[in-house]
mmCIF file of C-alpha atoms in Angstrom:
data_model
loop_
_atom_site.group_PDB
_atom_site.id
_atom_site.type_symbol
_atom_site.label_atom_id
_atom_site.label_comp_id
_atom_site.label_asym_id
_atom_site.label_seq_id
_atom_site.Cartn_x
_atom_site.Cartn_y
_atom_site.Cartn_z
ATOM 1 C CA UNK A 1 223.895 -87.897 -94.630
ATOM 2 C CA UNK A 2 225.149 -89.016 -91.358
ATOM 3 C CA UNK A 3 226.033 -84.694 -90.895
ATOM 4 C CA UNK A 4 222.606 -84.219 -91.892
ATOM 5 C CA UNK A 5 220.847 -87.021 -89.385
ATOM 6 C CA UNK A 6 222.935 -85.554 -86.847
ATOM 7 C CA UNK A 7 221.941 -81.777 -87.365
ATOM 8 C CA UNK A 8 218.472 -83.130 -86.778
ATOM 9 C CA UNK A 9 219.313 -84.849 -83.834
ATOM 10 C CA UNK A 10 221.351 -81.805 -82.443
ATOM 11 C CA UNK A 11 218.062 -79.647 -83.163
ATOM 12 C CA UNK A 12 216.305 -81.806 -81.282
ATOM 13 C CA UNK A 13 218.573 -82.097 -78.174
ATOM 14 C CA UNK A 14 219.363 -78.417 -78.027
ATOM 15 C CA UNK A 15 215.703 -77.581 -78.583
ATOM 16 C CA UNK A 16 214.926 -79.976 -75.198
ATOM 17 C CA UNK A 17 217.589 -78.337 -73.143
ATOM 18 C CA UNK A 18 217.202 -75.056 -73.884
ATOM 19 C CA UNK A 19 216.171 -72.665 -70.790
ATOM 20 C CA UNK A 20 215.871 -69.354 -72.127
ATOM 21 C CA UNK A 21 217.789 -66.944 -69.613
ATOM 22 C CA UNK A 22 217.260 -63.035 -70.065
ATOM 23 C CA UNK A 23 219.245 -60.151 -68.249
ATOM 24 C CA UNK A 24 216.363 -58.681 -66.800
ATOM 25 C CA UNK A 25 213.697 -59.834 -64.331
ATOM 26 C CA UNK A 26 210.413 -60.941 -65.393
ATOM 27 C CA UNK A 27 208.763 -57.965 -64.358
ATOM 28 C CA UNK A 28 211.062 -55.222 -65.606
ATOM 29 C CA UNK A 29 213.321 -55.699 -69.095
ATOM 30 C CA UNK A 30 215.801 -53.007 -69.486
ATOM 31 C CA UNK A 31 217.584 -53.145 -72.654
ATOM 32 C CA UNK A 32 219.708 -51.360 -75.350
ATOM 33 C CA UNK A 33 218.345 -52.196 -79.019
ATOM 34 C CA UNK A 34 220.287 -52.283 -81.215
ATOM 35 C CA UNK A 35 223.650 -53.147 -79.420
ATOM 36 C CA UNK A 36 225.748 -52.178 -82.065
ATOM 37 C CA UNK A 37 226.241 -48.358 -83.236
ATOM 38 C CA UNK A 38 228.649 -46.973 -86.110
ATOM 39 C CA UNK A 39 229.069 -43.536 -86.326
ATOM 40 C CA UNK A 40 232.246 -41.038 -87.369
ATOM 41 C CA UNK A 41 234.567 -38.891 -84.967
ATOM 42 C CA UNK A 42 232.944 -35.939 -83.185
ATOM 43 C CA UNK A 43 229.453 -36.970 -84.636
ATOM 44 C CA UNK A 44 226.990 -37.932 -81.997
ATOM 45 C CA UNK A 45 224.624 -40.987 -81.933
ATOM 46 C CA UNK A 46 221.879 -41.830 -80.278
ATOM 47 C CA UNK A 47 221.594 -44.928 -78.315
ATOM 48 C CA UNK A 48 217.905 -46.859 -77.635
ATOM 49 C CA UNK A 49 217.597 -47.430 -73.948
ATOM 50 C CA UNK A 50 214.145 -49.761 -74.102
ATOM 51 C CA UNK A 51 212.042 -49.889 -70.835
ATOM 52 C CA UNK A 52 209.476 -52.667 -70.343
ATOM 53 C CA UNK A 53 207.764 -53.641 -67.073
ATOM 54 C CA UNK A 54 207.395 -52.052 -63.745
ATOM 55 C CA UNK A 55 209.361 -52.384 -60.203
ATOM 56 C CA UNK A 56 208.851 -52.129 -56.607
ATOM 57 C CA UNK A 57 211.520 -49.641 -56.017
ATOM 58 C CA UNK A 58 212.798 -46.795 -57.471
ATOM 59 C CA UNK A 59 215.973 -47.482 -59.912
ATOM 60 C CA UNK A 60 218.821 -45.655 -61.437
ATOM 61 C CA UNK A 61 220.599 -46.659 -64.737
ATOM 62 C CA UNK A 62 223.989 -44.878 -64.514
ATOM 63 C CA UNK A 63 226.901 -44.466 -67.041
ATOM 64 C CA UNK A 64 230.392 -44.990 -65.367
ATOM 65 C CA UNK A 65 232.252 -42.528 -67.068
ATOM 66 C CA UNK A 66 235.765 -43.955 -65.507
ATOM 67 C CA UNK A 67 234.621 -47.234 -67.764
ATOM 68 C CA UNK A 68 233.219 -45.280 -70.658
ATOM 69 C CA UNK A 69 236.869 -43.006 -70.778
ATOM 70 C CA UNK A 70 236.739 -42.485 -74.752
ATOM 71 C CA UNK A 71 233.045 -42.067 -75.022
ATOM 72 C CA UNK A 72 230.517 -39.346 -73.646
ATOM 73 C CA UNK A 73 226.978 -40.082 -72.888
ATOM 74 C CA UNK A 74 224.171 -37.644 -72.158
ATOM 75 C CA UNK A 75 222.250 -37.909 -69.913
ATOM 76 C CA UNK A 76 224.509 -39.919 -67.636
ATOM 77 C CA UNK A 77 221.546 -41.212 -65.576
ATOM 78 C CA UNK A 78 218.160 -42.450 -66.441
ATOM 79 C CA UNK A 79 215.651 -43.119 -63.497
ATOM 80 C CA UNK A 80 212.946 -45.694 -63.057
ATOM 81 C CA UNK A 81 210.031 -44.891 -60.727
ATOM 82 C CA UNK A 82 208.494 -47.555 -58.106
ATOM 83 C CA UNK A 83 204.978 -49.307 -59.261
ATOM 84 C CA UNK A 84 205.171 -47.286 -62.664
ATOM 85 C CA UNK A 85 204.123 -49.354 -65.458
ATOM 86 C CA UNK A 86 206.188 -48.969 -68.516
ATOM 87 C CA UNK A 87 205.370 -50.390 -71.598
ATOM 88 C CA UNK A 88 207.994 -50.523 -74.007
ATOM 89 C CA UNK A 89 209.403 -46.895 -73.172
ATOM 90 C CA UNK A 90 212.216 -45.462 -75.180
ATOM 91 C CA UNK A 91 214.864 -43.143 -73.493
ATOM 92 C CA UNK A 92 217.331 -41.580 -75.984
ATOM 93 C CA UNK A 93 220.937 -40.939 -74.887
ATOM 94 C CA UNK A 94 223.448 -39.104 -76.948
ATOM 95 C CA UNK A 95 226.843 -40.605 -77.238
ATOM 96 C CA UNK A 96 230.019 -38.610 -78.517
ATOM 97 C CA UNK A 97 233.379 -40.500 -79.479
ATOM 98 C CA UNK A 98 236.191 -38.711 -78.253
ATOM 99 C CA UNK A 99 238.486 -40.878 -80.451
ATOM 100 C CA UNK A 100 238.187 -43.189 -83.311
ATOM 101 C CA UNK A 101 238.336 -46.721 -82.105
ATOM 102 C CA UNK A 102 235.698 -49.300 -80.754
ATOM 103 C CA UNK A 103 234.534 -49.382 -77.586
ATOM 104 C CA UNK A 104 231.977 -51.172 -75.035
ATOM 105 C CA UNK A 105 229.860 -48.513 -73.373
ATOM 106 C CA UNK A 106 228.356 -49.979 -70.394
ATOM 107 C CA UNK A 107 225.592 -48.864 -67.855
ATOM 108 C CA UNK A 108 224.942 -50.411 -64.438
ATOM 109 C CA UNK A 109 221.643 -50.564 -62.416
ATOM 110 C CA UNK A 110 221.586 -49.187 -58.845
ATOM 111 C CA UNK A 111 220.483 -50.172 -56.056
ATOM 112 C CA UNK A 112 223.259 -53.322 -57.063
ATOM 113 C CA UNK A 113 221.508 -56.665 -57.054
ATOM 114 C CA UNK A 114 218.060 -55.600 -57.823
ATOM 115 C CA UNK A 115 218.271 -56.241 -61.906
ATOM 116 C CA UNK A 116 221.048 -58.396 -63.853
ATOM 117 C CA UNK A 117 222.627 -55.358 -65.967
ATOM 118 C CA UNK A 118 225.242 -58.026 -67.123
ATOM 119 C CA UNK A 119 223.930 -57.324 -70.719
ATOM 120 C CA UNK A 120 223.447 -53.697 -70.629
ATOM 121 C CA UNK A 121 226.141 -51.981 -72.782
ATOM 122 C CA UNK A 122 226.172 -50.933 -76.311
ATOM 123 C CA UNK A 123 229.587 -51.496 -78.870
ATOM 124 C CA UNK A 124 230.084 -48.138 -80.321
ATOM 125 C CA UNK A 125 232.527 -48.362 -83.870
ATOM 126 C CA UNK A 126 233.899 -44.507 -83.938
ATOM 127 C CA UNK A 127 235.338 -44.006 -87.544
ATOM 128 C CA UNK A 128 237.737 -41.457 -89.026
ATOM 129 C CA UNK A 129 235.979 -41.225 -92.598
ATOM 130 C CA UNK A 130 231.954 -41.538 -92.985
ATOM 131 C CA UNK A 131 232.881 -42.617 -97.001
ATOM 132 C CA UNK A 132 235.014 -45.490 -95.984
ATOM 133 C CA UNK A 133 231.957 -47.235 -93.770
ATOM 134 C CA UNK A 134 230.057 -47.339 -96.930
ATOM 135 C CA UNK A 135 233.190 -48.342 -99.149
ATOM 136 C CA UNK A 136 233.705 -50.960 -96.506
ATOM 137 C CA UNK A 137 230.110 -52.454 -96.816
ATOM 138 C CA UNK A 138 230.484 -52.255 -100.693
ATOM 139 C CA UNK A 139 233.550 -54.330 -100.574
ATOM 140 C CA UNK A 140 231.661 -57.072 -97.891
ATOM 141 C CA UNK A 141 228.803 -57.520 -100.392
ATOM 142 C CA UNK A 142 231.404 -57.462 -103.219
ATOM 143 C CA UNK A 143 233.518 -60.234 -101.822
ATOM 144 C CA UNK A 144 230.297 -62.532 -100.921
ATOM 145 C CA UNK A 145 229.302 -61.856 -104.178
ATOM 146 C CA UNK A 146 232.576 -63.377 -105.779
ATOM 147 C CA UNK A 147 232.543 -66.378 -103.205
ATOM 148 C CA UNK A 148 228.364 -67.087 -103.715
ATOM 149 C CA UNK A 149 228.747 -67.232 -107.666
ATOM 150 C CA UNK A 150 232.226 -69.127 -107.497
ATOM 151 C CA UNK A 151 230.423 -72.717 -107.423
ATOM 152 C CA UNK A 152 228.468 -72.238 -110.482
ATOM 153 C CA UNK A 153 231.281 -72.038 -113.277
ATOM 154 C CA UNK A 154 232.310 -75.865 -112.503
ATOM 155 C CA UNK A 155 228.620 -76.676 -112.203
ATOM 156 C CA UNK A 156 227.999 -75.207 -115.552
ATOM 157 C CA UNK A 157 231.398 -76.964 -116.895
ATOM 158 C CA UNK A 158 230.138 -80.107 -115.746
ATOM 159 C CA UNK A 159 227.035 -79.799 -117.532
ATOM 160 C CA UNK A 160 228.126 -78.861 -120.878
ATOM 161 C CA UNK A 161 230.439 -81.290 -120.689
ATOM 162 C CA UNK A 162 228.615 -84.349 -118.991
ATOM 163 C CA UNK A 163 231.615 -85.149 -117.255
ATOM 164 C CA UNK A 164 233.489 -84.323 -114.160
ATOM 165 C CA UNK A 165 236.851 -85.712 -115.417
ATOM 166 C CA UNK A 166 239.908 -83.343 -114.176
ATOM 167 C CA UNK A 167 238.031 -82.666 -111.003
ATOM 168 C CA UNK A 168 239.421 -83.977 -107.753
ATOM 169 C CA UNK A 169 236.671 -85.956 -105.862
ATOM 170 C CA UNK A 170 238.731 -85.469 -102.451
ATOM 171 C CA UNK A 171 238.386 -81.697 -102.798
ATOM 172 C CA UNK A 172 234.683 -81.736 -102.824
ATOM 173 C CA UNK A 173 234.129 -84.377 -100.251
ATOM 174 C CA UNK A 174 236.472 -82.581 -98.066
ATOM 175 C CA UNK A 175 235.283 -79.511 -98.611
ATOM 176 C CA UNK A 176 231.469 -80.538 -98.131
ATOM 177 C CA UNK A 177 232.236 -81.634 -94.586
ATOM 178 C CA UNK A 178 233.753 -78.010 -93.676
ATOM 179 C CA UNK A 179 230.599 -76.552 -95.428
ATOM 180 C CA UNK A 180 228.107 -78.442 -93.373
ATOM 181 C CA UNK A 181 229.859 -78.082 -90.195
ATOM 182 C CA UNK A 182 230.369 -74.291 -90.727
ATOM 183 C CA UNK A 183 226.337 -74.010 -91.507
ATOM 184 C CA UNK A 184 225.649 -76.076 -88.432
ATOM 185 C CA UNK A 185 228.069 -73.758 -86.470
ATOM 186 C CA UNK A 186 226.556 -70.519 -87.868
ATOM 187 C CA UNK A 187 222.790 -71.961 -87.879
ATOM 188 C CA UNK A 188 222.474 -72.531 -84.308
ATOM 189 C CA UNK A 189 224.564 -69.498 -82.838
ATOM 190 C CA UNK A 190 222.221 -67.522 -84.847
ATOM 191 C CA UNK A 191 219.010 -68.810 -84.361
ATOM 192 C CA UNK A 192 219.194 -70.905 -80.840
ATOM 193 C CA UNK A 193 218.534 -68.549 -77.630
ATOM 194 C CA UNK A 194 220.083 -71.386 -75.605
ATOM 195 C CA UNK A 195 223.288 -71.545 -77.719
ATOM 196 C CA UNK A 196 223.644 -67.523 -77.983
ATOM 197 C CA UNK A 197 223.135 -67.292 -74.204
ATOM 198 C CA UNK A 198 226.006 -69.936 -73.471
ATOM 199 C CA UNK A 199 228.271 -67.569 -75.543
ATOM 200 C CA UNK A 200 227.036 -64.655 -73.731
ATOM 201 C CA UNK A 201 228.041 -66.059 -70.365
ATOM 202 C CA UNK A 202 231.261 -66.781 -71.667
ATOM 203 C CA UNK A 203 231.816 -63.539 -73.158
ATOM 204 C CA UNK A 204 230.040 -60.847 -71.091
ATOM 205 C CA UNK A 205 230.584 -57.971 -73.725
ATOM 206 C CA UNK A 206 230.517 -59.740 -76.842
ATOM 207 C CA UNK A 207 227.917 -59.496 -79.388
ATOM 208 C CA UNK A 208 226.717 -62.689 -81.281
ATOM 209 C CA UNK A 209 229.692 -63.296 -83.985
ATOM 210 C CA UNK A 210 227.202 -64.775 -86.736
ATOM 211 C CA UNK A 211 224.771 -62.714 -88.597
ATOM 212 C CA UNK A 212 222.337 -63.497 -91.297
ATOM 213 C CA UNK A 213 224.821 -63.033 -94.217
ATOM 214 C CA UNK A 214 227.007 -66.139 -92.697
ATOM 215 C CA UNK A 215 224.083 -68.289 -92.100
ATOM 216 C CA UNK A 216 222.972 -67.754 -95.997
ATOM 217 C CA UNK A 217 226.387 -68.084 -97.207
ATOM 218 C CA UNK A 218 227.279 -71.646 -95.329
ATOM 219 C CA UNK A 219 223.765 -73.275 -96.301
ATOM 220 C CA UNK A 220 224.061 -71.924 -99.982
ATOM 221 C CA UNK A 221 227.919 -73.449 -100.079
ATOM 222 C CA UNK A 222 226.745 -76.866 -98.697
ATOM 223 C CA UNK A 223 224.109 -77.226 -101.440
ATOM 224 C CA UNK A 224 226.247 -76.093 -104.078
ATOM 225 C CA UNK A 225 229.061 -78.435 -103.330
ATOM 226 C CA UNK A 226 226.419 -80.930 -102.543
ATOM 227 C CA UNK A 227 224.732 -80.882 -106.250
ATOM 228 C CA UNK A 228 228.287 -80.554 -107.775
ATOM 229 C CA UNK A 229 229.156 -83.968 -105.923
ATOM 230 C CA UNK A 230 226.109 -85.698 -107.350
ATOM 231 C CA UNK A 231 227.040 -84.671 -110.637
ATOM 232 C CA UNK A 232 230.239 -86.632 -109.871
ATOM 233 C CA UNK A 233 228.207 -89.854 -109.577
ATOM 234 C CA UNK A 234 225.849 -88.852 -112.603
ATOM 235 C CA UNK A 235 228.411 -87.983 -115.172
ATOM 236 C CA UNK A 236 231.534 -89.188 -116.949
ATOM 237 C CA UNK A 237 234.441 -89.534 -114.384
ATOM 238 C CA UNK A 238 236.916 -91.081 -115.890
ATOM 239 C CA UNK A 239 237.453 -94.067 -113.039
ATOM 240 C CA UNK A 240 237.908 -91.072 -110.498
ATOM 241 C CA UNK A 241 236.896 -91.560 -107.001
ATOM 242 C CA UNK A 242 237.352 -90.455 -103.155
ATOM 243 C CA UNK A 243 240.849 -91.986 -102.299
ATOM 244 C CA UNK A 244 241.863 -93.737 -99.096
ATOM 245 C CA UNK A 245 243.422 -90.712 -97.634
ATOM 246 C CA UNK A 246 240.363 -88.605 -97.945
ATOM 247 C CA UNK A 247 238.196 -91.222 -96.739
ATOM 248 C CA UNK A 248 240.373 -91.635 -93.602
ATOM 249 C CA UNK A 249 240.053 -87.659 -93.075
ATOM 250 C CA UNK A 250 236.583 -87.739 -93.534
ATOM 251 C CA UNK A 251 236.195 -90.630 -91.117
ATOM 252 C CA UNK A 252 238.498 -88.871 -88.450
ATOM 253 C CA UNK A 253 236.329 -85.878 -88.688
ATOM 254 C CA UNK A 254 233.339 -87.824 -87.798
ATOM 255 C CA UNK A 255 234.842 -89.936 -85.069
ATOM 256 C CA UNK A 256 235.771 -86.385 -83.639
ATOM 257 C CA UNK A 257 232.330 -85.048 -84.068
ATOM 258 C CA UNK A 258 230.576 -87.996 -82.299
ATOM 259 C CA UNK A 259 232.933 -88.359 -79.561
ATOM 260 C CA UNK A 260 232.219 -84.650 -78.780
ATOM 261 C CA UNK A 261 228.691 -85.357 -79.507
ATOM 262 C CA UNK A 262 228.413 -87.818 -76.554
ATOM 263 C CA UNK A 263 230.580 -86.062 -74.394
ATOM 264 C CA UNK A 264 227.702 -83.284 -74.359
ATOM 265 C CA UNK A 265 224.973 -85.551 -73.719
ATOM 266 C CA UNK A 266 227.187 -87.078 -70.849
ATOM 267 C CA UNK A 267 227.219 -84.006 -69.737
ATOM 268 C CA UNK A 268 230.962 -83.107 -69.812
ATOM 269 C CA UNK A 269 230.823 -80.774 -73.132
ATOM 270 C CA UNK A 270 228.646 -77.781 -73.362
ATOM 271 C CA UNK A 271 226.968 -77.384 -76.778
ATOM 272 C CA UNK A 272 228.780 -74.134 -77.188
ATOM 273 C CA UNK A 273 232.176 -76.467 -77.088
ATOM 274 C CA UNK A 274 230.508 -78.983 -79.660
ATOM 275 C CA UNK A 275 229.988 -76.155 -82.256
ATOM 276 C CA UNK A 276 233.221 -74.627 -81.473
ATOM 277 C CA UNK A 277 234.650 -78.328 -82.741
ATOM 278 C CA UNK A 278 232.464 -78.074 -85.873
ATOM 279 C CA UNK A 279 233.909 -74.452 -86.520
ATOM 280 C CA UNK A 280 237.697 -75.748 -86.054
ATOM 281 C CA UNK A 281 236.745 -78.695 -88.571
ATOM 282 C CA UNK A 282 235.845 -75.979 -91.100
ATOM 283 C CA UNK A 283 239.122 -74.269 -90.428
ATOM 284 C CA UNK A 284 240.962 -77.945 -91.004
ATOM 285 C CA UNK A 285 239.457 -78.614 -94.109
ATOM 286 C CA UNK A 286 240.689 -75.525 -95.662
ATOM 287 C CA UNK A 287 244.105 -76.325 -94.979
ATOM 288 C CA UNK A 288 243.890 -79.987 -96.790
ATOM 289 C CA UNK A 289 241.121 -79.311 -99.274
ATOM 290 C CA UNK A 290 243.324 -77.811 -101.859
ATOM 291 C CA UNK A 291 246.050 -80.663 -102.140
ATOM 292 C CA UNK A 292 243.919 -83.183 -103.895
ATOM 293 C CA UNK A 293 242.795 -80.771 -106.414
ATOM 294 C CA UNK A 294 246.418 -79.194 -107.107
ATOM 295 C CA UNK A 295 247.638 -82.718 -106.997
ATOM 296 C CA UNK A 296 245.150 -84.143 -109.958
ATOM 297 C CA UNK A 297 246.426 -81.109 -112.110
ATOM 298 C CA UNK A 298 249.837 -82.058 -111.611
ATOM 299 C CA UNK A 299 249.533 -85.790 -112.304
ATOM 300 C CA UNK A 300 247.478 -85.278 -115.450
ATOM 301 C CA UNK A 301 249.693 -82.351 -116.293
ATOM 302 C CA UNK A 302 246.250 -80.494 -117.396
ATOM 303 C CA UNK A 303 243.918 -78.249 -115.477
ATOM 304 C CA UNK A 304 240.967 -79.238 -118.153
ATOM 305 C CA UNK A 305 237.611 -80.165 -116.193
ATOM 306 C CA UNK A 306 238.625 -78.023 -113.585
ATOM 307 C CA UNK A 307 237.201 -74.425 -113.582
ATOM 308 C CA UNK A 308 239.583 -71.782 -113.083
ATOM 309 C CA UNK A 309 236.562 -69.229 -113.211
ATOM 310 C CA UNK A 310 236.090 -70.755 -109.463
ATOM 311 C CA UNK A 311 239.544 -69.710 -108.288
ATOM 312 C CA UNK A 312 239.671 -66.442 -109.857
ATOM 313 C CA UNK A 313 236.247 -65.492 -108.060
ATOM 314 C CA UNK A 314 237.941 -67.309 -104.723
ATOM 315 C CA UNK A 315 240.882 -64.940 -105.161
ATOM 316 C CA UNK A 316 238.935 -61.904 -106.073
ATOM 317 C CA UNK A 317 236.929 -62.492 -102.892
ATOM 318 C CA UNK A 318 239.537 -63.420 -100.631
ATOM 319 C CA UNK A 319 241.468 -60.014 -101.518
ATOM 320 C CA UNK A 320 238.358 -58.035 -101.081
ATOM 321 C CA UNK A 321 237.923 -59.437 -97.688
ATOM 322 C CA UNK A 322 241.793 -58.692 -96.686
ATOM 323 C CA UNK A 323 241.157 -55.174 -98.300
ATOM 324 C CA UNK A 324 238.024 -54.844 -95.887
ATOM 325 C CA UNK A 325 240.259 -55.679 -92.907
ATOM 326 C CA UNK A 326 242.799 -53.372 -93.668
ATOM 327 C CA UNK A 327 240.231 -50.108 -94.411
ATOM 328 C CA UNK A 328 238.470 -50.940 -91.153
ATOM 329 C CA UNK A 329 241.580 -51.274 -89.207
ATOM 330 C CA UNK A 330 242.386 -47.753 -90.367
ATOM 331 C CA UNK A 331 239.184 -46.219 -90.493
ATOM 332 C CA UNK A 332 238.308 -47.401 -86.802
ATOM 333 C CA UNK A 333 241.801 -47.183 -85.832
ATOM 334 C CA UNK A 334 242.094 -50.819 -84.711
ATOM 335 C CA UNK A 335 244.621 -52.756 -86.068
ATOM 336 C CA UNK A 336 244.214 -55.186 -83.400
ATOM 337 C CA UNK A 337 241.398 -56.458 -85.546
ATOM 338 C CA UNK A 338 244.170 -57.984 -87.842
ATOM 339 C CA UNK A 339 246.768 -58.826 -85.575
ATOM 340 C CA UNK A 340 244.547 -60.063 -82.775
ATOM 341 C CA UNK A 341 242.806 -62.630 -85.023
ATOM 342 C CA UNK A 342 245.889 -64.262 -86.958
ATOM 343 C CA UNK A 343 243.595 -67.702 -87.939
ATOM 344 C CA UNK A 344 241.302 -65.668 -89.659
ATOM 345 C CA UNK A 345 243.815 -63.757 -91.423
ATOM 346 C CA UNK A 346 246.077 -66.848 -91.999
ATOM 347 C CA UNK A 347 243.413 -68.734 -93.318
ATOM 348 C CA UNK A 348 242.545 -66.046 -95.750
ATOM 349 C CA UNK A 349 246.216 -65.727 -96.760
ATOM 350 C CA UNK A 350 246.287 -69.731 -97.100
ATOM 351 C CA UNK A 351 243.415 -70.110 -99.793
ATOM 352 C CA UNK A 352 244.793 -67.056 -102.087
ATOM 353 C CA UNK A 353 247.981 -68.845 -101.903
ATOM 354 C CA UNK A 354 246.666 -72.099 -103.377
ATOM 355 C CA UNK A 355 244.403 -70.032 -105.732
ATOM 356 C CA UNK A 356 247.389 -68.636 -107.023
ATOM 357 C CA UNK A 357 248.922 -72.079 -107.560
ATOM 358 C CA UNK A 358 246.161 -73.051 -109.529
ATOM 359 C CA UNK A 359 246.460 -69.972 -111.558
ATOM 360 C CA UNK A 360 250.046 -70.813 -112.351
ATOM 361 C CA UNK A 361 249.151 -74.267 -113.491
ATOM 362 C CA UNK A 362 246.382 -73.475 -115.589
ATOM 363 C CA UNK A 363 247.865 -69.959 -117.291
ATOM 364 C CA UNK A 364 251.320 -71.265 -117.255
ATOM 365 C CA UNK A 365 252.675 -74.723 -116.535
ATOM 366 C CA UNK A 366 250.110 -76.499 -118.246
ATOM 367 C CA UNK A 367 248.674 -73.770 -120.901
ATOM 368 C CA UNK A 368 249.882 -75.911 -123.947
ATOM 369 C CA UNK A 369 247.773 -79.062 -122.669
ATOM 370 C CA UNK A 370 245.136 -76.988 -122.190
ATOM 371 C CA UNK A 371 245.134 -75.165 -125.532
ATOM 372 C CA UNK A 372 245.700 -78.180 -127.250
ATOM 373 C CA UNK A 373 242.592 -79.893 -125.307
ATOM 374 C CA UNK A 374 240.635 -76.949 -126.359
ATOM 375 C CA UNK A 375 241.867 -77.068 -129.798
ATOM 376 C CA UNK A 376 240.643 -81.112 -129.799
ATOM 377 C CA UNK A 377 237.543 -80.108 -128.852
ATOM 378 C CA UNK A 378 237.123 -77.498 -131.653
ATOM 379 C CA UNK A 379 237.822 -80.093 -134.249
ATOM 380 C CA UNK A 380 235.526 -82.714 -132.544
ATOM 381 C CA UNK A 381 232.792 -80.562 -132.802
ATOM 382 C CA UNK A 382 233.888 -79.311 -136.042
ATOM 383 C CA UNK A 383 233.826 -83.250 -137.379
ATOM 384 C CA UNK A 384 230.185 -83.594 -135.760
ATOM 385 C CA UNK A 385 228.703 -80.882 -137.352
ATOM 386 C CA UNK A 386 229.961 -82.016 -140.732
ATOM 387 C CA UNK A 387 228.344 -85.498 -140.657
#
């Protein structure tokens, strides 16, 4: 609840301080829309350059061949004539990739200093193989579906048993802190123009890293985990509760958030830095949240009450995610996308490692106890039916 309340406060404060800054003048807007294109090697793609408004001088939009070594743009110059009123005028430019890879195609406005052209660029991804692009998209939707549906087997198991015995409260409470932090990070970077502009100022040739799927997944995960926590306080718990260690971890996160938030209010921290803190909290929760559930399974010598289907879907999603990264790295000749982001890749492997731990616990170490537990339940149901 505290995090939710902070979300409302942050919304109000960011909105109050927002000053939308654009990369154009008030009278003339020059922009690429969209700014992200995907094509295949030797296949041309058409870039949309939009011009809106008027200017008191003749201007030229130039594509510098030295800056765009591996991309050929035609025509290389677009003219904007003085005092001519452009109304969403569209200029279509043909771009040809000379080799596979990921490139930033830049343009400059001459004379210099007339218009802010720092955001006048496009990201161009040139693939080796067209079918692999669609396979990658299919794999992306597959791991999103696995991760999104993975919350419901546990919810349904709790509902059928009217019990959460065997489910770690620590795992859930640490997990929801991470999900809410991730939801706040994604929501503000995706929807708030002030935060987005801060990101662009820091990353001149960067595109917004958050897409709609990221926002939807994070919000959905927060609600699904929150609903599971509600079940913990409604159904039979067997005396389970949040441990002192988990409470200490959660409160340390709260203190970090609060200190960062106060630093923003005092002007010593940027809003984007505060959001980065939330993203780091999300990463750290992934490192610690699995230990309590693995320990409670070990302590009980059983996985009864803990849905293994959740972990099967999670490991499937993780493997799909890594497969997509490898396919994209090969298709776009961009292996740095893996080696250049070791944290993301390492976190994926870490989650898969713990999924394997849970699978070994369920199907090998505690299989006898699991099967016995199922047989005891069947006997109980049979006795109930005969009465």
